[in-house]
Amino acid sequence: MRHAISRSVIVGVVIVLVLAILGVSLLTGWFGRKVETAPTTVPATTQTPGTTQTTVTAESPRTPVSTKNVLKVAIGIDLDTVDPHGQTTTVVYNVVRHIYETLLWYDEKGNVIPWLAERWEVSPDGLTYTFYLRKGVRFHDSSELDAYAVKANVDRWIDPTVRVPARAQLGPVKGAEVVDKYTVKIVLKEPFAPFLRALASYLLIASPKVIEKYGNKTITEPVGTGPYKFVSWEKGKKVVLEANEDYWGGKPPIKRIEWVIIPDATTRVAALLAGDVDFAYNLPPTELERIKGDARFQVLTPVSNRVIFIAMLPKGPLADPRVRQALNYAVDKNAIIKNILFGLGVELKAPVPDHFFGFYPMKPYPYDPDKARKLLAEAGYPQGFKVVLLHPTGRYLQDKQVAEAVQAYLSRIGVQVELKTMDWPSFVAEITKPLDQKTYDMVLLGWGPAVADAHFTLYGQFHSGQAPPKGLAAAHYSNPTVDRLLEEAMREVNEGKRRELYRQAIEIIWNDAPWIFLYTQAWFYAGVKNLKGLMVYVDGEQIFFHKAYFG
Amino acid sequence: MSSLSTYLFYRFLQAIVTFFGAMILFFFIVRILPGDPARILAGPEASEEDVAKIREALGLNKPIYEQFFVYLTSILRGDLGTSIKYGTPVVNEILARLPYTIALALVAEAIAVIIAIPLGVLAALKPRSMLSYIASLLSILGTSLPVFWVGLMLIFIFAVELRLLPSSGADSPKHIILPALTLAFFLTGNLARMTKAAVLEALSSNHVVTAIAKGLPFSKILVRHVLRVSLIPILTIISLQLGALLGGAIITETVFAWPGIGSLLVDSLFYRDYVLAQGIIMFIVGVFILLNLLTDIAYALVDPRIRDVLWRVR
């Protein structure tokens, strides 16, 4: 029996001891460990004296760094890749754009301005773009930005063995030619009018050494020319950048940026309120009033590139333009923006956001249920009809609530809406099916091109060649005139003529009403009040901290 | 000892069969989910040609049986594959997150054991006392309150209002306190209730009644006759709880931005990263099977009757 007692006691004691000891040792062992940093291509000897010291802070997270110099920013999703040409997601672009830069950039009004390229020329046929590079710009590994570096990036972008999700968005690039050390030509296969904007948005320039080292493999060492240098990326946790003291555009005031990954939006609010972060991305609209009313914080609500709409499939009653117009009259967009989005939206005046190149304002369909009923009766549906509305949940601001509001509005004119909710991957699988396999009549979708040019919204959504399964033109819209206008506009190098072509296309689309035109989505960001010098990017989604400082 | 080793051999074999069965099952379940990882990866605005290229690069254009065969052979070589989202080996992704999940699981379970077992024993010995009511209340709250709510409440009280602890993240040992307390809250109620029930049952069993009749001192009865018998269900619960925790406390990890296995699993499913999701699921299945195995071994060690029964059955 004595033997038995000791065994039972031992088992019990062992459990508690093992738990406690393992837990504590793991904790101290894990948290005290060196933060993993990506191997840097910079040999220590080539580093400038100033930078060798600062890397030390990265290796000992317990060493307090003066909070004045460290900016903590909460973002909602983890990075997927730091490869400059593998980018897909706006927030990730935003982070890596502090490391890499583009040949061109945008001013506050959305005009293209010189950046790594000081000036450029376009050939009359619209096929050759010549860029004169800024001299004396160095990558973080101290190699120089020259025509060869740019060519290496263009070559990698068009290399079909490299994973480049946005390849087609940049345009039909044929290749790059080095003219002299600081002059490079980019040649297109056919004219592509939005090319300069696309270049400013997509083609991040990485160090030629890194490109040589990785070839067509995913780049895991981000080395660019930007105001911040990469320090570490702990997946699911944070990305740390430190100021590039030798930045050609002037040393950034904030020494270190920590992008902290906090998936839950309410936790991001809490982290901001608790003072754990200085700035937080993409907060829930329901918290807008509370944070606005708190003197400690500033609120940003930039309007994005993303239009939100309900695409109607050309089948059944919805094949009749009068019915589609009726549905536009039946929904009170401004009430939705005010009451459901808490003001975080702007009513659509065209199928593209107001700040896009090529935007032309139409008269929004006013909320007029009587007119809607009349149009329905004219089209032969005085009693209304039944439709299925597909919508994602948790993808766009208040998407589910907006779909429910539309359902309620349409029921007032006799159109009975059955809602079909899906998570994002299932939703995308459903909308990419061909028309005859679709199990819905209307779909709530957002469309947010990275480039603020009407081409990317109109061509992607209204050119008949982009209908699923080939593209994602959600309304399966098909109109030969619109097709022709959009193709011409894509090739037209003259900006005035291009605007005119888009004006014509927008008028046809607006009156044909393949969408219920809803709103352009705005975002809700907030930060501590003394954080100054923030720059909002032209897409309204990205914030830049190059010149930010604590006042 | 031969009976024990034979038992262990069969038990081990069973574990391997279960593991591979689960692998086959999950391979197809994950892929039945609607959604195309290449499209999710490239984003809706990407062109179909680019999506097709990604699909090809990932081997997703091959027929599913061929994909399964590729997967199986790589598993047998000990390779869990390459994550679709990150483009890195799945093993690396899991290993990078694992310490966080293990640390959180162990600390939470330790808190739960330290509170729940004495509470359960005392509640059983004095069924009408205050402690007994507290134990019942804890177990009711633990089963009825939503995890995210408790987590957010703790964040708002201790981080936002009192500013005693960090709201989220995993930068220092202080960061583990709130998520561990959240989890421990749910573990404690369950464990205390099971402990109370087990001790109550043991107290009313014949051998304890005999021991009391013999006039043995109560402390001896408690340790020798009551606790030893009640240890089996308690062990079972602890091992089940640990198994669940090592699979990643999905909601708790998400609320506290704790970079463990659970948040990685959610993320991988959201991206339809089949390879990563499958890798994590197989890891979780493996942990469960291993813990079950260990529990069975522990049973056999603690209770000779179990291995005798098993031996006779065989």
mmCIF file of N, CA, C and O in Angstrom, chain B residues 155-229:
data_model
loop_
_atom_site.group_PDB
_atom_site.id
_atom_site.type_symbol
_atom_site.label_atom_id
_atom_site.label_comp_id
_atom_site.label_asym_id
_atom_site.label_seq_id
_atom_site.Cartn_x
_atom_site.Cartn_y
_atom_site.Cartn_z
ATOM 1 N N ILE B 155 -9.605 42.871 -20.881
ATOM 2 C CA ILE B 155 -8.797 43.906 -21.547
ATOM 3 C C ILE B 155 -9.265 45.295 -21.105
ATOM 4 O O ILE B 155 -8.459 46.143 -20.735
ATOM 5 N N PHE B 156 -10.596 45.499 -21.119
ATOM 6 C CA PHE B 156 -11.082 46.834 -20.791
ATOM 7 C C PHE B 156 -10.859 47.184 -19.319
ATOM 8 O O PHE B 156 -10.574 48.329 -18.999
ATOM 9 N N ILE B 157 -10.936 46.189 -18.427
ATOM 10 C CA ILE B 157 -10.703 46.482 -17.011
ATOM 11 C C ILE B 157 -9.208 46.681 -16.730
ATOM 12 O O ILE B 157 -8.791 47.706 -16.207
ATOM 13 N N PHE B 158 -8.398 45.686 -17.114
ATOM 14 C CA PHE B 158 -7.000 45.709 -16.681
ATOM 15 C C PHE B 158 -6.078 46.528 -17.587
ATOM 16 O O PHE B 158 -5.049 47.006 -17.140
ATOM 17 N N ALA B 159 -6.425 46.654 -18.858
ATOM 18 C CA ALA B 159 -5.539 47.394 -19.768
ATOM 19 C C ALA B 159 -6.034 48.819 -19.988
ATOM 20 O O ALA B 159 -5.286 49.771 -19.815
ATOM 21 N N VAL B 160 -7.323 48.963 -20.331
ATOM 22 C CA VAL B 160 -7.809 50.292 -20.681
ATOM 23 C C VAL B 160 -8.062 51.140 -19.438
ATOM 24 O O VAL B 160 -7.606 52.275 -19.336
ATOM 25 N N GLU B 161 -8.777 50.572 -18.447
ATOM 26 C CA GLU B 161 -9.146 51.376 -17.279
ATOM 27 C C GLU B 161 -8.019 51.462 -16.255
ATOM 28 O O GLU B 161 -7.599 52.529 -15.867
ATOM 29 N N LEU B 162 -7.527 50.302 -15.810
ATOM 30 C CA LEU B 162 -6.528 50.306 -14.739
ATOM 31 C C LEU B 162 -5.107 50.483 -15.261
ATOM 32 O O LEU B 162 -4.210 50.872 -14.508
ATOM 33 N N ARG B 163 -4.902 50.163 -16.536
ATOM 34 C CA ARG B 163 -3.577 50.280 -17.154
ATOM 35 C C ARG B 163 -2.525 49.457 -16.407
ATOM 36 O O ARG B 163 -1.373 49.858 -16.296
ATOM 37 N N LEU B 164 -2.934 48.307 -15.863
ATOM 38 C CA LEU B 164 -1.993 47.456 -15.138
ATOM 39 C C LEU B 164 -1.253 46.517 -16.084
ATOM 40 O O LEU B 164 -0.093 46.189 -15.872
ATOM 41 N N LEU B 165 -1.952 46.061 -17.119
ATOM 42 C CA LEU B 165 -1.387 45.041 -17.994
ATOM 43 C C LEU B 165 -1.550 45.453 -19.452
ATOM 44 O O LEU B 165 -2.438 46.231 -19.777
ATOM 45 N N PRO B 166 -0.705 44.917 -20.324
ATOM 46 C CA PRO B 166 -0.860 45.232 -21.747
ATOM 47 C C PRO B 166 -2.131 44.613 -22.328
ATOM 48 O O PRO B 166 -2.548 43.532 -21.903
ATOM 49 N N SER B 167 -2.725 45.291 -23.298
ATOM 50 C CA SER B 167 -4.008 44.840 -23.841
ATOM 51 C C SER B 167 -3.871 43.607 -24.717
ATOM 52 O O SER B 167 -4.742 42.752 -24.744
ATOM 53 N N SER B 168 -2.785 43.510 -25.454
ATOM 54 C CA SER B 168 -2.662 42.427 -26.418
ATOM 55 C C SER B 168 -1.216 42.296 -26.831
ATOM 56 O O SER B 168 -0.384 43.119 -26.477
ATOM 57 N N GLY B 169 -0.939 41.251 -27.594
ATOM 58 C CA GLY B 169 0.418 41.032 -28.055
ATOM 59 C C GLY B 169 1.151 40.012 -27.209
ATOM 60 O O GLY B 169 0.552 39.375 -26.324
ATOM 61 N N ALA B 170 2.445 39.822 -27.483
ATOM 62 C CA ALA B 170 3.199 38.785 -26.777
ATOM 63 C C ALA B 170 4.646 39.215 -26.613
ATOM 64 O O ALA B 170 5.569 38.486 -26.927
ATOM 65 N N ASP B 171 4.862 40.425 -26.119
ATOM 66 C CA ASP B 171 6.226 40.938 -26.053
ATOM 67 C C ASP B 171 6.954 40.616 -24.762
ATOM 68 O O ASP B 171 8.170 40.663 -24.710
ATOM 69 N N SER B 172 6.228 40.341 -23.682
ATOM 70 C CA SER B 172 6.898 40.097 -22.408
ATOM 71 C C SER B 172 6.047 39.109 -21.617
ATOM 72 O O SER B 172 4.900 38.853 -21.967
ATOM 73 N N PRO B 173 6.610 38.540 -20.525
ATOM 74 C CA PRO B 173 5.804 37.618 -19.713
ATOM 75 C C PRO B 173 4.510 38.255 -19.204
ATOM 76 O O PRO B 173 3.515 37.565 -18.990
ATOM 77 N N LYS B 174 4.518 39.576 -19.032
ATOM 78 C CA LYS B 174 3.297 40.249 -18.585
ATOM 79 C C LYS B 174 2.140 40.039 -19.569
ATOM 80 O O LYS B 174 0.976 40.025 -19.179
ATOM 81 N N HIS B 175 2.492 39.924 -20.839
ATOM 82 C CA HIS B 175 1.463 39.804 -21.873
ATOM 83 C C HIS B 175 0.664 38.515 -21.764
ATOM 84 O O HIS B 175 -0.411 38.400 -22.324
ATOM 85 N N ILE B 176 1.217 37.511 -21.074
ATOM 86 C CA ILE B 176 0.522 36.223 -21.047
ATOM 87 C C ILE B 176 -0.587 36.214 -19.988
ATOM 88 O O ILE B 176 -1.498 35.391 -20.037
ATOM 89 N N ILE B 177 -0.544 37.161 -19.067
ATOM 90 C CA ILE B 177 -1.443 37.076 -17.914
ATOM 91 C C ILE B 177 -2.915 37.106 -18.327
ATOM 92 O O ILE B 177 -3.697 36.225 -17.961
ATOM 93 N N LEU B 178 -3.302 38.105 -19.113
ATOM 94 C CA LEU B 178 -4.727 38.222 -19.453
ATOM 95 C C LEU B 178 -5.247 37.047 -20.288
ATOM 96 O O LEU B 178 -6.279 36.469 -19.944
ATOM 97 N N PRO B 179 -4.557 36.670 -21.375
ATOM 98 C CA PRO B 179 -5.077 35.498 -22.110
ATOM 99 C C PRO B 179 -5.088 34.224 -21.262
ATOM 100 O O PRO B 179 -6.029 33.418 -21.366
ATOM 101 N N ALA B 180 -4.075 34.045 -20.418
ATOM 102 C CA ALA B 180 -4.039 32.839 -19.584
ATOM 103 C C ALA B 180 -5.195 32.850 -18.588
ATOM 104 O O ALA B 180 -5.846 31.833 -18.353
ATOM 105 N N LEU B 181 -5.476 34.028 -18.010
ATOM 106 C CA LEU B 181 -6.599 34.117 -17.071
ATOM 107 C C LEU B 181 -7.918 33.827 -17.783
ATOM 108 O O LEU B 181 -8.795 33.151 -17.239
ATOM 109 N N THR B 182 -8.052 34.359 -18.983
ATOM 110 C CA THR B 182 -9.279 34.117 -19.752
ATOM 111 C C THR B 182 -9.503 32.621 -19.945
ATOM 112 O O THR B 182 -10.588 32.096 -19.692
ATOM 113 N N LEU B 183 -8.451 31.943 -20.397
ATOM 114 C CA LEU B 183 -8.573 30.505 -20.631
ATOM 115 C C LEU B 183 -8.795 29.770 -19.314
ATOM 116 O O LEU B 183 -9.646 28.886 -19.213
ATOM 117 N N ALA B 184 -8.026 30.159 -18.279
ATOM 118 C CA ALA B 184 -8.109 29.470 -16.987
ATOM 119 C C ALA B 184 -9.521 29.577 -16.422
ATOM 120 O O ALA B 184 -10.026 28.648 -15.786
ATOM 121 N N PHE B 185 -10.166 30.708 -16.692
ATOM 122 C CA PHE B 185 -11.528 30.902 -16.210
ATOM 123 C C PHE B 185 -12.446 29.782 -16.699
ATOM 124 O O PHE B 185 -13.271 29.258 -15.956
ATOM 125 N N PHE B 186 -12.259 29.425 -17.982
ATOM 126 C CA PHE B 186 -13.118 28.378 -18.541
ATOM 127 C C PHE B 186 -12.674 26.993 -18.101
ATOM 128 O O PHE B 186 -13.499 26.112 -17.883
ATOM 129 N N LEU B 187 -11.378 26.811 -17.928
ATOM 130 C CA LEU B 187 -10.871 25.502 -17.518
ATOM 131 C C LEU B 187 -11.233 25.212 -16.059
ATOM 132 O O LEU B 187 -11.612 24.111 -15.697
ATOM 133 N N THR B 188 -11.131 26.251 -15.217
ATOM 134 C CA THR B 188 -11.316 26.059 -13.782
ATOM 135 C C THR B 188 -12.706 25.526 -13.458
ATOM 136 O O THR B 188 -12.838 24.572 -12.688
ATOM 137 N N GLY B 189 -13.715 26.134 -14.045
ATOM 138 C CA GLY B 189 -15.077 25.728 -13.734
ATOM 139 C C GLY B 189 -15.289 24.251 -14.005
ATOM 140 O O GLY B 189 -15.774 23.493 -13.144
ATOM 141 N N ASN B 190 -14.868 23.844 -15.181
ATOM 142 C CA ASN B 190 -15.032 22.460 -15.594
ATOM 143 C C ASN B 190 -14.252 21.496 -14.704
ATOM 144 O O ASN B 190 -14.769 20.478 -14.233
ATOM 145 N N LEU B 191 -12.999 21.869 -14.461
ATOM 146 C CA LEU B 191 -12.116 20.997 -13.685
ATOM 147 C C LEU B 191 -12.601 20.884 -12.243
ATOM 148 O O LEU B 191 -12.608 19.797 -11.656
ATOM 149 N N ALA B 192 -13.053 21.996 -11.668
ATOM 150 C CA ALA B 192 -13.529 21.976 -10.283
ATOM 151 C C ALA B 192 -14.771 21.094 -10.160
ATOM 152 O O ALA B 192 -14.917 20.310 -9.212
ATOM 153 N N ARG B 193 -15.644 21.219 -11.162
ATOM 154 C CA ARG B 193 -16.869 20.423 -11.125
ATOM 155 C C ARG B 193 -16.537 18.930 -11.217
ATOM 156 O O ARG B 193 -17.087 18.102 -10.480
ATOM 157 N N MET B 194 -15.625 18.576 -12.119
ATOM 158 C CA MET B 194 -15.249 17.175 -12.271
ATOM 159 C C MET B 194 -14.567 16.652 -11.009
ATOM 160 O O MET B 194 -14.805 15.529 -10.578
ATOM 161 N N THR B 195 -13.708 17.487 -10.413
ATOM 162 C CA THR B 195 -13.016 17.082 -9.191
ATOM 163 C C THR B 195 -14.029 16.825 -8.083
ATOM 164 O O THR B 195 -13.991 15.808 -7.389
ATOM 165 N N LYS B 196 -14.967 17.749 -7.954
ATOM 166 C CA LYS B 196 -15.989 17.623 -6.912
ATOM 167 C C LYS B 196 -16.771 16.324 -7.110
ATOM 168 O O LYS B 196 -16.956 15.532 -6.167
ATOM 169 N N ALA B 197 -17.203 16.080 -8.345
ATOM 170 C CA ALA B 197 -17.993 14.882 -8.622
ATOM 171 C C ALA B 197 -17.192 13.614 -8.338
ATOM 172 O O ALA B 197 -17.692 12.662 -7.726
ATOM 173 N N ALA B 198 -15.932 13.622 -8.772
ATOM 174 C CA ALA B 198 -15.101 12.428 -8.593
ATOM 175 C C ALA B 198 -14.861 12.149 -7.118
ATOM 176 O O ALA B 198 -14.935 10.999 -6.661
ATOM 177 N N VAL B 199 -14.593 13.205 -6.372
ATOM 178 C CA VAL B 199 -14.329 13.032 -4.941
ATOM 179 C C VAL B 199 -15.604 12.567 -4.231
ATOM 180 O O VAL B 199 -15.562 11.672 -3.386
ATOM 181 N N LEU B 200 -16.740 13.146 -4.610
ATOM 182 C CA LEU B 200 -18.010 12.740 -4.011
ATOM 183 C C LEU B 200 -18.275 11.255 -4.253
ATOM 184 O O LEU B 200 -18.682 10.517 -3.344
ATOM 185 N N GLU B 201 -18.016 10.826 -5.480
ATOM 186 C CA GLU B 201 -18.258 9.434 -5.823
ATOM 187 C C GLU B 201 -17.351 8.525 -5.012
ATOM 188 O O GLU B 201 -17.786 7.518 -4.456
ATOM 189 N N ALA B 202 -16.080 8.926 -4.929
ATOM 190 C CA ALA B 202 -15.120 8.115 -4.185
ATOM 191 C C ALA B 202 -15.513 8.041 -2.714
ATOM 192 O O ALA B 202 -15.415 6.981 -2.079
ATOM 193 N N LEU B 203 -16.006 9.160 -2.180
ATOM 194 C CA LEU B 203 -16.375 9.217 -0.758
ATOM 195 C C LEU B 203 -17.482 8.219 -0.435
ATOM 196 O O LEU B 203 -17.529 7.656 0.660
ATOM 197 N N SER B 204 -18.381 8.013 -1.403
ATOM 198 C CA SER B 204 -19.508 7.133 -1.111
ATOM 199 C C SER B 204 -19.233 5.685 -1.501
ATOM 200 O O SER B 204 -20.104 4.831 -1.371
ATOM 201 N N SER B 205 -18.015 5.413 -2.014
ATOM 202 C CA SER B 205 -17.754 4.032 -2.434
ATOM 203 C C SER B 205 -17.488 3.132 -1.227
ATOM 204 O O SER B 205 -17.134 3.603 -0.150
ATOM 205 N N ASN B 206 -17.667 1.838 -1.448
ATOM 206 C CA ASN B 206 -17.614 0.874 -0.348
ATOM 207 C C ASN B 206 -16.288 0.883 0.402
ATOM 208 O O ASN B 206 -16.264 0.829 1.624
ATOM 209 N N HIS B 207 -15.198 0.964 -0.365
ATOM 210 C CA HIS B 207 -13.922 0.849 0.328
ATOM 211 C C HIS B 207 -13.660 2.039 1.231
ATOM 212 O O HIS B 207 -13.011 1.921 2.257
ATOM 213 N N VAL B 208 -14.219 3.198 0.852
ATOM 214 C CA VAL B 208 -14.043 4.357 1.725
ATOM 215 C C VAL B 208 -14.909 4.199 2.982
ATOM 216 O O VAL B 208 -14.455 4.454 4.100
ATOM 217 N N VAL B 209 -16.143 3.720 2.753
ATOM 218 C CA VAL B 209 -17.021 3.470 3.903
ATOM 219 C C VAL B 209 -16.349 2.482 4.868
ATOM 220 O O VAL B 209 -16.320 2.689 6.088
ATOM 221 N N THR B 210 -15.738 1.426 4.295
ATOM 222 C CA THR B 210 -15.023 0.445 5.111
ATOM 223 C C THR B 210 -13.887 1.104 5.872
ATOM 224 O O THR B 210 -13.699 0.863 7.075
ATOM 225 N N ALA B 211 -13.147 1.925 5.147
ATOM 226 C CA ALA B 211 -12.005 2.581 5.774
ATOM 227 C C ALA B 211 -12.453 3.460 6.929
ATOM 228 O O ALA B 211 -11.819 3.491 7.987
ATOM 229 N N ILE B 212 -13.581 4.160 6.716
ATOM 230 C CA ILE B 212 -14.111 5.008 7.796
ATOM 231 C C ILE B 212 -14.520 4.125 8.965
ATOM 232 O O ILE B 212 -14.185 4.397 10.131
ATOM 233 N N ALA B 213 -15.192 2.978 8.640
ATOM 234 C CA ALA B 213 -15.645 2.065 9.676
ATOM 235 C C ALA B 213 -14.461 1.502 10.460
ATOM 236 O O ALA B 213 -14.531 1.290 11.665
ATOM 237 N N LYS B 214 -13.348 1.275 9.749
ATOM 238 C CA LYS B 214 -12.154 0.758 10.421
ATOM 239 C C LYS B 214 -11.573 1.779 11.379
ATOM 240 O O LYS B 214 -10.723 1.456 12.211
ATOM 241 N N GLY B 215 -11.998 3.039 11.210
ATOM 242 C CA GLY B 215 -11.511 4.074 12.097
ATOM 243 C C GLY B 215 -10.191 4.685 11.694
ATOM 244 O O GLY B 215 -9.477 5.233 12.512
ATOM 245 N N LEU B 216 -9.848 4.586 10.415
ATOM 246 C CA LEU B 216 -8.618 5.224 9.943
ATOM 247 C C LEU B 216 -8.752 6.729 10.069
ATOM 248 O O LEU B 216 -9.848 7.271 9.941
ATOM 249 N N PRO B 217 -7.629 7.408 10.300
ATOM 250 C CA PRO B 217 -7.689 8.882 10.350
ATOM 251 C C PRO B 217 -8.143 9.441 8.991
ATOM 252 O O PRO B 217 -7.792 8.889 7.949
ATOM 253 N N PHE B 218 -8.910 10.525 9.038
ATOM 254 C CA PHE B 218 -9.536 11.017 7.814
ATOM 255 C C PHE B 218 -8.507 11.468 6.772
ATOM 256 O O PHE B 218 -8.686 11.262 5.576
ATOM 257 N N SER B 219 -7.401 12.057 7.246
ATOM 258 C CA SER B 219 -6.402 12.518 6.275
ATOM 259 C C SER B 219 -5.860 11.344 5.474
ATOM 260 O O SER B 219 -5.622 11.446 4.270
ATOM 261 N N LYS B 220 -5.652 10.221 6.149
ATOM 262 C CA LYS B 220 -5.161 9.029 5.455
ATOM 263 C C LYS B 220 -6.194 8.532 4.453
ATOM 264 O O LYS B 220 -5.851 8.145 3.326
ATOM 265 N N ILE B 221 -7.443 8.526 4.856
ATOM 266 C CA ILE B 221 -8.509 8.072 3.946
ATOM 267 C C ILE B 221 -8.524 8.947 2.714
ATOM 268 O O ILE B 221 -8.594 8.479 1.584
ATOM 269 N N LEU B 222 -8.423 10.257 2.970
ATOM 270 C CA LEU B 222 -8.515 11.199 1.868
ATOM 271 C C LEU B 222 -7.408 10.952 0.853
ATOM 272 O O LEU B 222 -7.650 10.827 -0.344
ATOM 273 N N VAL B 223 -6.186 10.856 1.313
ATOM 274 C CA VAL B 223 -5.068 10.704 0.385
ATOM 275 C C VAL B 223 -5.049 9.304 -0.212
ATOM 276 O O VAL B 223 -4.934 9.126 -1.418
ATOM 277 N N ARG B 224 -5.196 8.282 0.637
ATOM 278 C CA ARG B 224 -4.967 6.918 0.199
ATOM 279 C C ARG B 224 -6.155 6.354 -0.578
ATOM 280 O O ARG B 224 -5.987 5.671 -1.577
ATOM 281 N N HIS B 225 -7.364 6.673 -0.139
ATOM 282 C CA HIS B 225 -8.526 6.010 -0.733
ATOM 283 C C HIS B 225 -9.374 6.910 -1.616
ATOM 284 O O HIS B 225 -10.026 6.438 -2.533
ATOM 285 N N VAL B 226 -9.406 8.191 -1.312
ATOM 286 C CA VAL B 226 -10.289 9.064 -2.083
ATOM 287 C C VAL B 226 -9.563 9.708 -3.266
ATOM 288 O O VAL B 226 -9.937 9.533 -4.414
ATOM 289 N N LEU B 227 -8.490 10.418 -2.968
ATOM 290 C CA LEU B 227 -7.806 11.161 -4.027
ATOM 291 C C LEU B 227 -7.272 10.235 -5.100
ATOM 292 O O LEU B 227 -7.327 10.537 -6.289
ATOM 293 N N ARG B 228 -6.753 9.083 -4.671
ATOM 294 C CA ARG B 228 -6.143 8.202 -5.650
ATOM 295 C C ARG B 228 -7.176 7.729 -6.676
ATOM 296 O O ARG B 228 -6.908 7.697 -7.868
ATOM 297 N N VAL B 229 -8.372 7.406 -6.175
ATOM 298 C CA VAL B 229 -9.422 6.943 -7.089
ATOM 299 C C VAL B 229 -9.914 8.092 -7.962
ATOM 300 O O VAL B 229 -10.143 7.926 -9.160
#
